[in-house]
XYZ file of C-alpha atoms in Angstrom:
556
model
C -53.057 312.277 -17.949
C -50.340 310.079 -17.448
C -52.681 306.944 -17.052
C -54.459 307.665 -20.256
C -51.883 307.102 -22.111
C -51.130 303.539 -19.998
C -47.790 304.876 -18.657
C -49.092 304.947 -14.588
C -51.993 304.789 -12.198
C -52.673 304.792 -9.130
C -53.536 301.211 -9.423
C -50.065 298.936 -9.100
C -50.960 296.619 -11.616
C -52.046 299.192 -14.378
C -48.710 301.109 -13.388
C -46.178 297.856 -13.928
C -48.268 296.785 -17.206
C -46.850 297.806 -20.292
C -48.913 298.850 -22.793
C -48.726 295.465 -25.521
C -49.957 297.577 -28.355
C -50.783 295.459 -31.547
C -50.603 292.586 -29.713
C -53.919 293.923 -27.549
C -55.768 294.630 -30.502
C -57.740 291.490 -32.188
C -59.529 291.136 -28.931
C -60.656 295.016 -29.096
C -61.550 294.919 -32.623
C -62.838 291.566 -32.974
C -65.508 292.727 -30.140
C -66.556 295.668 -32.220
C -65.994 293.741 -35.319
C -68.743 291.236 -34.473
C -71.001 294.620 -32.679
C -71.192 295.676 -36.136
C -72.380 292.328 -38.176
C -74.978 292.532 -35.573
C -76.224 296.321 -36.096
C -75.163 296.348 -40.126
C -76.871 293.297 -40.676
C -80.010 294.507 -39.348
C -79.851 297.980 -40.736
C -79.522 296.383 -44.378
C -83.005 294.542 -44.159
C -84.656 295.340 -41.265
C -87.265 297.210 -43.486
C -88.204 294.171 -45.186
C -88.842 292.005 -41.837
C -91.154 294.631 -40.535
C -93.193 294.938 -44.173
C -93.257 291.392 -44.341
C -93.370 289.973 -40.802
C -94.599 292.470 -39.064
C -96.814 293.837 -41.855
C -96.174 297.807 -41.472
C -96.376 299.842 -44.322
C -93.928 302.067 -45.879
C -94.535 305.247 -43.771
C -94.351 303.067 -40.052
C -91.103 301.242 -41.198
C -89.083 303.891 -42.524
C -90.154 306.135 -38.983
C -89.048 303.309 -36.734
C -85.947 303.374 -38.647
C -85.440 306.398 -38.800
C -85.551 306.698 -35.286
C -83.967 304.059 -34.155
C -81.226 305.234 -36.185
C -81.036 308.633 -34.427
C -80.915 307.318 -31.377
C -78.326 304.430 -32.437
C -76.118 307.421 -33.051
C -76.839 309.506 -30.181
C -76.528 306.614 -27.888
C -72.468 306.393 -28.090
C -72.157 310.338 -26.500
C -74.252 308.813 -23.279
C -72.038 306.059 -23.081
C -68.736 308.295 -23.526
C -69.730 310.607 -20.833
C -70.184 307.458 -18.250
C -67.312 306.200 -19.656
C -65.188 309.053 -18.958
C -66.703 310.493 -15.758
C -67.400 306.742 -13.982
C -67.065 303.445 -15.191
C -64.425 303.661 -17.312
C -63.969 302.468 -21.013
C -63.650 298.388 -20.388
C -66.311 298.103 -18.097
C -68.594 300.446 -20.501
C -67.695 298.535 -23.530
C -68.675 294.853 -21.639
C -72.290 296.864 -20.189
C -72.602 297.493 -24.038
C -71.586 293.864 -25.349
C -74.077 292.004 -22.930
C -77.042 295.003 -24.135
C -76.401 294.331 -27.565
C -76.463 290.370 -26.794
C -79.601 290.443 -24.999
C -81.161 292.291 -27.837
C -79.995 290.359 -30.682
C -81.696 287.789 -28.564
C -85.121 289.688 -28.305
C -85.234 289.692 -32.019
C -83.659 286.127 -32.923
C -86.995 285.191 -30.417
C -89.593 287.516 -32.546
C -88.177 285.427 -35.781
C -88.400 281.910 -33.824
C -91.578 282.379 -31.950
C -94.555 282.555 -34.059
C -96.583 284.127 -30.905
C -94.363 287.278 -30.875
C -95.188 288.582 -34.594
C -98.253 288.703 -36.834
C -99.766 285.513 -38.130
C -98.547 285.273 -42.502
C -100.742 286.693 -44.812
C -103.244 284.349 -46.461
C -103.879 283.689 -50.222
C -106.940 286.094 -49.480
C -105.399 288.775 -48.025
C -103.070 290.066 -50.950
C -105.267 293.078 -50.905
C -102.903 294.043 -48.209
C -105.523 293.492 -45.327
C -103.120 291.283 -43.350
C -103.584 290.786 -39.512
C -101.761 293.594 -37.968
C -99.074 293.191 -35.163
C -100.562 293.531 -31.585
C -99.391 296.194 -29.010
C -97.208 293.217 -27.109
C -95.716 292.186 -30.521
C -94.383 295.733 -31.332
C -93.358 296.099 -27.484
C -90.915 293.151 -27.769
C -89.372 294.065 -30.908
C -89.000 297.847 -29.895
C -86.860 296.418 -26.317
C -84.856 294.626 -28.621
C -83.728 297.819 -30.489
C -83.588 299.669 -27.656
C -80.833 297.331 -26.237
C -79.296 297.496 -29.299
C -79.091 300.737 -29.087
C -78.002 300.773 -25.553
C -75.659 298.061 -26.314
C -73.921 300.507 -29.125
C -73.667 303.364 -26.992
C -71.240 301.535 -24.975
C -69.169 300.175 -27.258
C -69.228 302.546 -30.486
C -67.897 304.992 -27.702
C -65.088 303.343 -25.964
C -63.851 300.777 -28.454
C -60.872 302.994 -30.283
C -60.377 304.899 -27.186
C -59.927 301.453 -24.914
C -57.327 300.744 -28.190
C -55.298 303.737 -28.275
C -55.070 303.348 -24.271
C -52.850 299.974 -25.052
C -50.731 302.039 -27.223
C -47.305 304.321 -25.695
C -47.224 307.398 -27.438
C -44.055 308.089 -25.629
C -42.475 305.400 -27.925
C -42.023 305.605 -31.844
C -43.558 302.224 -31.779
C -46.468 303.333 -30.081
C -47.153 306.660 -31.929
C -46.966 304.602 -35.555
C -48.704 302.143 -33.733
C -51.557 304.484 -33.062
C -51.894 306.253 -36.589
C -52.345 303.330 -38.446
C -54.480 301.701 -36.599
C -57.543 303.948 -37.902
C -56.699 302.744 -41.177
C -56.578 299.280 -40.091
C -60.054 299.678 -37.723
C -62.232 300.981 -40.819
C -61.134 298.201 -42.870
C -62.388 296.058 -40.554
C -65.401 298.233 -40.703
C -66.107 298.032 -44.444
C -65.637 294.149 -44.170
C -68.085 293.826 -41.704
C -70.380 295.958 -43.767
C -69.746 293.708 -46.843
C -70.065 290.458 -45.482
C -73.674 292.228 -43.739
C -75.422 293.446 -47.157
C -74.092 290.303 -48.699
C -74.050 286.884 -46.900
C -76.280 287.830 -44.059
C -78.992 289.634 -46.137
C -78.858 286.718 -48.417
C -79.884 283.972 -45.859
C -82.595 286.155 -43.825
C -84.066 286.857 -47.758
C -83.946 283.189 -49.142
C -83.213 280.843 -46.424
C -84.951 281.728 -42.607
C -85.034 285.085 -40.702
C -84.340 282.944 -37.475
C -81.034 281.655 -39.229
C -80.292 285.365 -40.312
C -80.806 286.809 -36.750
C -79.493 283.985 -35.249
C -75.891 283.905 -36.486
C -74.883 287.396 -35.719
C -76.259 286.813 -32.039
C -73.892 283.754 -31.505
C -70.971 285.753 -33.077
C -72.339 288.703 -30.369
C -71.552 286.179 -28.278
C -68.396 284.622 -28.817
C -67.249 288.663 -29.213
C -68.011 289.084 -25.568
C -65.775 286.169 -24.328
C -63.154 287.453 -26.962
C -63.162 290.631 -25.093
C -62.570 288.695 -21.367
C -60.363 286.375 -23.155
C -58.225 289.838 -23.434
C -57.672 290.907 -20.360
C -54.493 289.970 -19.825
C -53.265 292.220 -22.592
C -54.873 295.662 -21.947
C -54.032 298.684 -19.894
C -56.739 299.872 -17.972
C -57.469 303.293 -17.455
C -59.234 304.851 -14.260
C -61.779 307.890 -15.019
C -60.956 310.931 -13.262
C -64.538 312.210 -12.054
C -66.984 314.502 -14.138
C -65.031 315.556 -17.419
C -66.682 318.829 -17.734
C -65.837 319.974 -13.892
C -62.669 321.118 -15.013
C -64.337 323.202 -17.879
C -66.831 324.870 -16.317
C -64.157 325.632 -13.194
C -62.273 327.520 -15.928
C -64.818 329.133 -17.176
C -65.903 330.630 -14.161
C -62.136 331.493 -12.957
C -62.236 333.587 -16.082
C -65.034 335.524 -15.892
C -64.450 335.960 -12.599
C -60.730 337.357 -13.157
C -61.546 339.136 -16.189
C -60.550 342.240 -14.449
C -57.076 340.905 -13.475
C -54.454 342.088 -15.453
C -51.345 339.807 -16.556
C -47.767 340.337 -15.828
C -44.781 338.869 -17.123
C -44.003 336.838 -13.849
C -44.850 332.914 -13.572
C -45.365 333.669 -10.050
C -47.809 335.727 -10.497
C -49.755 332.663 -12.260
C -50.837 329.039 -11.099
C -47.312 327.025 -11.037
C -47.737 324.077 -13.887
C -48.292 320.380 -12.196
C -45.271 318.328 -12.115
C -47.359 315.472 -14.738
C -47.601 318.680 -16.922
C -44.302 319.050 -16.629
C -43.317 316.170 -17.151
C -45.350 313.910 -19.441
C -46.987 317.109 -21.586
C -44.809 319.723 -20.895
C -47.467 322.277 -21.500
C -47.424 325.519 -21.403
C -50.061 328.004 -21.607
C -50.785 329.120 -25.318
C -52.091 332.668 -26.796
C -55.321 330.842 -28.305
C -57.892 332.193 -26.619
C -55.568 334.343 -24.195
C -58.717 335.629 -21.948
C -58.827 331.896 -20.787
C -55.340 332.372 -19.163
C -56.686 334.855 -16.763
C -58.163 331.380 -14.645
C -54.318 330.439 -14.089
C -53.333 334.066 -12.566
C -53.218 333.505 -8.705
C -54.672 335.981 -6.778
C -54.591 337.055 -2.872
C -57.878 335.517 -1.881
C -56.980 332.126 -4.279
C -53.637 331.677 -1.923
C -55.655 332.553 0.859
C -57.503 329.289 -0.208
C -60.650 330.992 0.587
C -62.333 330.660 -3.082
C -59.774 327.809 -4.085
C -61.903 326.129 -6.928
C -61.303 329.262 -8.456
C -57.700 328.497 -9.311
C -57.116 326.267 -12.131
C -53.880 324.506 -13.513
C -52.696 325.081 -16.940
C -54.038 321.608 -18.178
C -57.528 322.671 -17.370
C -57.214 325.298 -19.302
C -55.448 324.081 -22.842
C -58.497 321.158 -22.522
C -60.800 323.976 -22.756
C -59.470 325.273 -25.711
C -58.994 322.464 -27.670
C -62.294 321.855 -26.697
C -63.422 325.074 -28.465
C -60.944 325.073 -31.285
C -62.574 321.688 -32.977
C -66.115 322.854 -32.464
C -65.576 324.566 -35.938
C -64.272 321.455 -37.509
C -67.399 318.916 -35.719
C -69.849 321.970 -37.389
C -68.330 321.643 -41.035
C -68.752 317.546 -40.634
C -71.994 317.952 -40.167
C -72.816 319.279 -43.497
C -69.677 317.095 -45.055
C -71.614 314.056 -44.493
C -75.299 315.105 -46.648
C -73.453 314.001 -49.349
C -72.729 310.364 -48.340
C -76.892 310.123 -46.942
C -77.704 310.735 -50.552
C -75.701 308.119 -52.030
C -77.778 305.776 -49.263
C -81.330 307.092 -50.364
C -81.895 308.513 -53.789
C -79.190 306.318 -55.261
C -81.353 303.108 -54.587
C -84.258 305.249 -55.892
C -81.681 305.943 -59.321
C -81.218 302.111 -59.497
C -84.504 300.696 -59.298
C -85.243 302.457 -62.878
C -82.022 301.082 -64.107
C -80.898 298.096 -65.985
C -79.633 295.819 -62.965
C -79.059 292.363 -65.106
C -75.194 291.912 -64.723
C -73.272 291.596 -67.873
C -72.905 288.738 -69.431
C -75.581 286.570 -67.238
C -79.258 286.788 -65.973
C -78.246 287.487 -62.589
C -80.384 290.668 -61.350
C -78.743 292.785 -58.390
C -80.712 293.666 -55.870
C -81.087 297.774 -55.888
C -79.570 298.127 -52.325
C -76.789 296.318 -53.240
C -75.761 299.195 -55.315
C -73.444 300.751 -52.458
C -71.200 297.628 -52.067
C -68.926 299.028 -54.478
C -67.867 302.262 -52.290
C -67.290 299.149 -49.803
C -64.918 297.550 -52.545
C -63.781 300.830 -52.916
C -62.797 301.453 -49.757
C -61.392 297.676 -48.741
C -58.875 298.024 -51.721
C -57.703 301.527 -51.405
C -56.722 301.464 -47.597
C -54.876 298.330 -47.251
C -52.840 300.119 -50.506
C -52.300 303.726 -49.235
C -50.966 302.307 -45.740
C -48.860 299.368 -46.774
C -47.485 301.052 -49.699
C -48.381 304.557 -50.757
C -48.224 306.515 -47.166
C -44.694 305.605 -47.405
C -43.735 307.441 -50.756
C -45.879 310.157 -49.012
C -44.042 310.337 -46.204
C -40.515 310.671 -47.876
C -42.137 313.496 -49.791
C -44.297 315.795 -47.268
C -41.608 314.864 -44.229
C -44.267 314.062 -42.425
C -45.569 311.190 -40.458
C -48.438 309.631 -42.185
C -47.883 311.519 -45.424
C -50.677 314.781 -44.780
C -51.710 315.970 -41.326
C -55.427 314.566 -40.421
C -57.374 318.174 -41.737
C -55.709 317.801 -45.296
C -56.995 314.529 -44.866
C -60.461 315.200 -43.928
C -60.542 318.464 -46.595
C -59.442 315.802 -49.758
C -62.290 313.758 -48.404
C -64.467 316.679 -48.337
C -63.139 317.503 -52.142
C -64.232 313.681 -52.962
C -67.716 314.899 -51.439
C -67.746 317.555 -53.749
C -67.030 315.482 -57.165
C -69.157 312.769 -55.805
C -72.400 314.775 -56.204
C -71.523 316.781 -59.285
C -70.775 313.264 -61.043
C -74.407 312.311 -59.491
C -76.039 314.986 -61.116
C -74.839 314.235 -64.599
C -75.626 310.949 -64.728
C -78.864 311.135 -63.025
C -79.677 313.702 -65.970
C -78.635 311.554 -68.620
C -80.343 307.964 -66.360
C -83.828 310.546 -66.630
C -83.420 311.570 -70.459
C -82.894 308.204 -71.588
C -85.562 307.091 -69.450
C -88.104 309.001 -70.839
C -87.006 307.723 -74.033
C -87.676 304.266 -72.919
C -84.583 303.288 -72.651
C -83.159 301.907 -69.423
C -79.146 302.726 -68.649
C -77.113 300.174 -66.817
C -77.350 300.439 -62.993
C -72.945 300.097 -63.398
C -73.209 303.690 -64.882
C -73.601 303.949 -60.843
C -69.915 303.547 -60.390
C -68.462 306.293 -60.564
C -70.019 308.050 -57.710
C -69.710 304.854 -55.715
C -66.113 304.873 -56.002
C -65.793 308.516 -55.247
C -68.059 308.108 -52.083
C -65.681 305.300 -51.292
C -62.593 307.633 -51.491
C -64.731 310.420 -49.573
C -64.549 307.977 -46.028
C -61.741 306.601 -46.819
C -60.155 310.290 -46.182
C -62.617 312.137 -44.235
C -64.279 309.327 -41.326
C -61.248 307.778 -41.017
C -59.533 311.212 -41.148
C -62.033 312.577 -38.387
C -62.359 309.650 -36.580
C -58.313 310.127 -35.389
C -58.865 313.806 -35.175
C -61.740 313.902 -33.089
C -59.387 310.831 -30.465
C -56.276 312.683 -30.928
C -57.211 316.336 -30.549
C -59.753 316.372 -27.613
C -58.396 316.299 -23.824
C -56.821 312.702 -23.071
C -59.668 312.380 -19.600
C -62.200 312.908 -22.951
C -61.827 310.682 -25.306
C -64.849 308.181 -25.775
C -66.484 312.148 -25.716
C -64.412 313.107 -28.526
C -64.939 309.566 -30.357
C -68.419 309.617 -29.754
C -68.696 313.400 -31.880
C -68.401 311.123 -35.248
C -71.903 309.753 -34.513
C -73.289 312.588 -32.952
C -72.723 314.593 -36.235
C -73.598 311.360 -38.539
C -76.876 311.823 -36.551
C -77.369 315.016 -37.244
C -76.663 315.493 -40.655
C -79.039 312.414 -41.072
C -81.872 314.641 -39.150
C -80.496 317.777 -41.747
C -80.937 315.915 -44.611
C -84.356 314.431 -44.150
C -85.403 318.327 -43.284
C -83.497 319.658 -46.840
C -85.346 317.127 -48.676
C -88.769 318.318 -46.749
C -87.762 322.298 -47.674
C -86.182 321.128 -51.132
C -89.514 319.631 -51.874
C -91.733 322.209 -50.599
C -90.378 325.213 -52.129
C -89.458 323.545 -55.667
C -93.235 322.434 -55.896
C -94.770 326.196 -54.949
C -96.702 327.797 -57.545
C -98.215 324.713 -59.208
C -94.683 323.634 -60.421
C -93.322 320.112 -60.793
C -91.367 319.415 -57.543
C -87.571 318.752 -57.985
C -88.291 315.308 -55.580
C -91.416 313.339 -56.455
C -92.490 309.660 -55.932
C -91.861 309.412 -59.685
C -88.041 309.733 -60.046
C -88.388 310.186 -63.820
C -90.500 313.258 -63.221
C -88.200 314.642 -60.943
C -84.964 317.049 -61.242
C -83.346 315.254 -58.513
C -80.143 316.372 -60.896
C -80.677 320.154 -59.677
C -80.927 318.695 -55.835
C -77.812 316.784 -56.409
C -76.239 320.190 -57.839
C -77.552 322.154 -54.768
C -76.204 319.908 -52.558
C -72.729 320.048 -54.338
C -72.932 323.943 -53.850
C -73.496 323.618 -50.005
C -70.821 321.357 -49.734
C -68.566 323.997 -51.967
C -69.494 326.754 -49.698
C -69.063 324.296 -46.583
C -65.366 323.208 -48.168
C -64.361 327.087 -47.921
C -65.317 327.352 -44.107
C -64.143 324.054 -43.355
C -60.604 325.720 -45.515
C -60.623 328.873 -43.080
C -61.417 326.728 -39.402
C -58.569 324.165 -40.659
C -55.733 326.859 -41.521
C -56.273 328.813 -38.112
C -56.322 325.554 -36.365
C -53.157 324.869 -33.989
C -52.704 320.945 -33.052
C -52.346 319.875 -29.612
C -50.242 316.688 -29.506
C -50.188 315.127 -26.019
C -47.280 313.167 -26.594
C -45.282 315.952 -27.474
C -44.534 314.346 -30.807
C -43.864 318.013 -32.995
C-alpha cells in the first residue's frame, strides 16, 4: 500500500523519488486532455460523416453509435483490471495513447482516401439511392473505433489514478493537492468538450473532414510524447498481482470460519502487518463483523496446513469498502438518466424552436444547445475552488467545504430541478407550438445551467469518491466504475424510453414519445423521470448516512 501512495517500492528508484505533485501534472492531463478532443470531437459529428460519407441511414448510424458508445465506456474497467493486476497504470495509459493514435489514423485515412468510403451522391441520386459503402469500407472504419475504444480503455482508466500516485497524502501539501485536483481535471474536461462541439465540428462541417480528423490525430500525437516527455516527474507504481485474490481469499476464510467464535484476545486473531501499522494504521472495523472471522487464527492456519485461509486485516477492510460503495455505484446509475435526456430529447425540443440569436441572423445549430451546461460548468468550478470552497471551509470545518456524498447528493438535487424545469417548459415550447408560434431555443437555459451544476457536484463528486474510497491496489477499478455506470444508465435509458413508449401508446392512445415532438407529452416523461430520480435521491439519502469513510492516509 505504501507504494501506491509513491512513498516506497521495492524498486530503488521509485523508493528515493519523491512524489513532485503539481509539478507532474500537465504531462498527465495534457495526455488525457488531447485523448478527449480526439473521442469528443468525433462523438459530436460522427453521425453526420456516416449519413453523408458513408451514406447510412438514421437507424444504422445511431446503432453504431450507440454501440460504440457502450463499449467506449465499458472499455476503461478492462483496462483498470490489467492495470491493476499486471502492467501497471503508465504502461496501460501509453498501450492506450498509441491505440487511440493508430485509430484516429484509420479514420483521418477513410476521410483522405476516396477508395475507403462510398463514392458522393450524384445530382440524380437525391432520391436517396446513393452507392452504398462496401463490406471493406465499413471494416476499416469499424477497426478504427475499435482502437479508439481500446485506446480509451487504457487511458480513461489509469489517467487520475497515475495522478493521484504523484501526490503524498502523508503531507498537507499532498492531501490539498489531491482534492482539488478533480476540480481542476473536469475543467479541463469541459474545455476539451467546448473547443470539440465548437471549433472542431465547425471545420469537419464547412471546411474538410480530412482537416477535422486530421488535427485531433496530430494533437493524439504530440499527447503521447508529452506523456514520455514526463517521465522524469512521476512515481511509478508496481501492481501487486490479481486485485480480486485477496477478496475472494476472504471470502472463503469466512465462510469457512463461520463457525469460529471471537474472543477478546488479538492473539487469538491474524497479527496486523507492520505497513498496516504503520502507513494505515488499520484496525479491523464492526462493518460487516462476519468478515472478521477470516482474521481469527486457528490451529490448522498456524499449522500452515490450509495457510491461504488466513488473511491480514487489510484484506479484509478492502473487502468492505468494496461492498459499502456498491450502494452508492447503484444510485449513480439512475442519477445519471437525467443528464442522457438533456443529450437526446433536448436537441429534439430545439429543432422546433426559434434558434436565430438575438439581435443577428446567425442560426445555432440544434446540438449546440448543450454548450451552455459546458459554460456552466467552466465558470462555476474555477469560482467554487479559488474562492468559494474557502468561505466553505471556515464554515463546515471541513476540508473542501462538504464531504464528497453531500457533494454528489446536491448534484443529485440539481438532477432533480433539472427535469422538473424541463417539463414546464417543454409544456409551454408544445402549447405555443401548436399555436404556431415558435419559443426561443434560449428558453433552453435554464435546464442547461442546472445540468451544468448537476456534474459539476455529482461526476466530479463521484469521480474522487469512487479513487478515494476503493482499496489503494484498486484504483483504475474504482475510477473506471464512473463509466461503467455512465454505460449503463445509457443502456437504462434507451430501454425506459422503449417501455415509456410502449405502455403510454396501449389502447389506441397517443404515445407520450412520438416522431412528432409536438404530438407528444414528453412533459409527463420528463416528470416521470424527475419522480425516479426523487425516489432514487431518498435511497441514495439512506446508503450515504450509513456510509463510514475509509481514508488511507489517515487524514480524520
Amino acid at each position: 500500500m505504501d507504494n501506491e501512495k509513491g512513498t516506497s517500492s521495492s524498486d530503488l528508484t521509485t523508493r528515493q523519488r519523491k512524489p513532485l505533485g503539481w509539478k507532474a501534472m500537465p504531462y498527465i492531463i495534457g495526455n488525457e486532455t488531447l485523448e478527449r478532443l480526439a473521442t469528443f470531437g468525433l462523438m459530436a459529428n460522427f453521425m453526420v460523416y456516416m449519413v453523408r460519407e458513408y451514406h447510412m441511414d438514421q437507424v444504422q448510424a445511431v446503432t453504431l453509435i450507440n454501440t460504440w458508445s457502450a463499449l467506449t465506456n465499458f472499455a476503461p474497467i478492462i483496462g483498470a483490471f490489467i492495470s491493476d493486476s499486471y502492467t501497471g497504470k503508465f504502461n496501460t495509459i501509453v498501450f492506450g495513447s498509441i491505440a487511440e493514435l493508430l485509430g484516429m489514423l484509420v479514420l483521418t485515412f477513410t476521410s483522405l482516401v476516396p477508395n475507403l468510403r462510398p463514392p458522393p451522391c450524384t445530382a440524380d441520386q437525391i432520391t436517396g439511392q446513393c452507392i452504398p459503402y462496401s463490406y471493406s469500407q465499413l471494416y476499416v472504419l469499424l477497426s478504427g473505433l475499435f482502437l479508439l475504444s481500446v485506446g480509451t480503455g487504457g487511458i480513461r482508466s489509469c489517467s487520475v489514478p497515475f495522478s493521484l500516485d504523484q501526490f503524498d497524502d502523508s503531507t498537507e501539501e499532498g492531501r490539498e493537492g489531491s482534492r482539488s485536483f478533480f476540480s481542476w481535471y473536469y475543467t479541463t474536461h469541459t474545455i476539451v468538450q467546448l473547443v470539440s462541439m465548437t471549433l472542431v465540428m465547425y471545420v469537419q462541417n464547412n471546411i474538410s473532414w480530412g482537416i477535422g480528423f486530421a488535427i485531433p490525430t496530430i494533437l493524439n500525437f504530440f499527447a503521447l510524447l508529452l506523456l514520455f516527455v514526463g517521465t522524469r516527474y512521476y512515481v511509478f507504481v508496481k501492481p501487486e498481482g490479481s486485485v480480486f485474490s485477496g477478496v475472494f481469499k476472504v471470502l472463503v476464510s469466512a465462510y469457512k470460519k463461520r463457525n469460529a467464535r471471537f474472543t477478546s484476545g488479538i492473539d487469538y486473531h491474524q497479527p496486523l502487518l507492520e505497513t498496516d501499522l504503520q502507513s494505515n494504521k488499520l484496525v479491523l472495523t464492526d462493518q460487516f463483523r462476519f468478515l472478521n472471522k477470516a482474521a481469527i487464527v486457528m490451529n490448522n492456519d498456524e499449522a500452515g496446513n490450509e495457510e491461504w485461509r488466513t488473511c491480514t486485516v487489510r484484506q479484509i477492510e478492502d473487502i468492505k469498502s468494496i461492498i459499502s460503495i456498491i450502494p452508492i455505484f447503484a444510485s449513480s446509475i439512475i442519477g445519471f438518466l437525467a443528464m442522457n435526456q438533456q443529450q437526446t430529447f433536448t436537441v429534439s425540443q430545439a429543432l422546433k424552436m426559434d434558434l436565430q440569436f438575438p439581435g443577428t441572423s446567425y442560426l445555432i445549430p440544434p446540438a449546440s444547445i448543450t454548450v451552455i451546461s459546458l459554460l456552466s460548468i467552466g465558470i462555476w468550478l474555477p469560482f467554487y475552488e479559488t474562492v468559494l470552497v474557502r468561505h466553505i471551509e471556515n464554515i463546515t470545518k471541513q476540508k473542501g467545504g462538504i464531504s464528497l456524498l453531500q457533494k454528489v447528493g446536491i448534484g443529485n438535487i440539481f438532477s432533480i430541478s433539472t427535469m422538473l424545469i424541463s417539463g414546464i417548459v417543454e409544456r409551454r415550447r408544445r402549447d405555443l407550438s401548436l399555436n404556431g408560434v415558435s419559443m426561443s431555443v434560449f428558453w433552453l437555459t435554464p435546464q442547461q445551467v442546472l445540468m451544468g451544476f448537476y456534474q459539476v457536484f455529482t461526476i466530479v463528486g463521484l469521480t474522487e469518491f469512487f479513487n478515494k474510497q476503493v482499496p489503494i491496489n484498486m484504483r483504475s477499478i474504482g475510477n473506471s466504475l464512473l463509466y461503467l455506470g455512465l454505460s449503463l444508465a445509457s443502456y437504462l435509458s434507451s430501454a425506459m424510453v422503449s417501455i415509456v413508449h410502449s405502455v403510454t401508446a396501449r389502447g389506441g392512445r397517443q404515445s407520450w414519445l412520438t416522431d412528432d415532438i409536438d404530438k407528444s407529452k414528453l412533459d409527463c416523461f420528463y416528470y416521470f423521470i424527475a419522480a425516479l430520480s426523487t425516489l432514487n435521491f431518498i435511497f441514495f439519502f439512506w446508503c450515504a448516512r450509513r456510509y463510514r469513510y475509509r481514508n488511507y492516509s489517515n487524514e480524520q
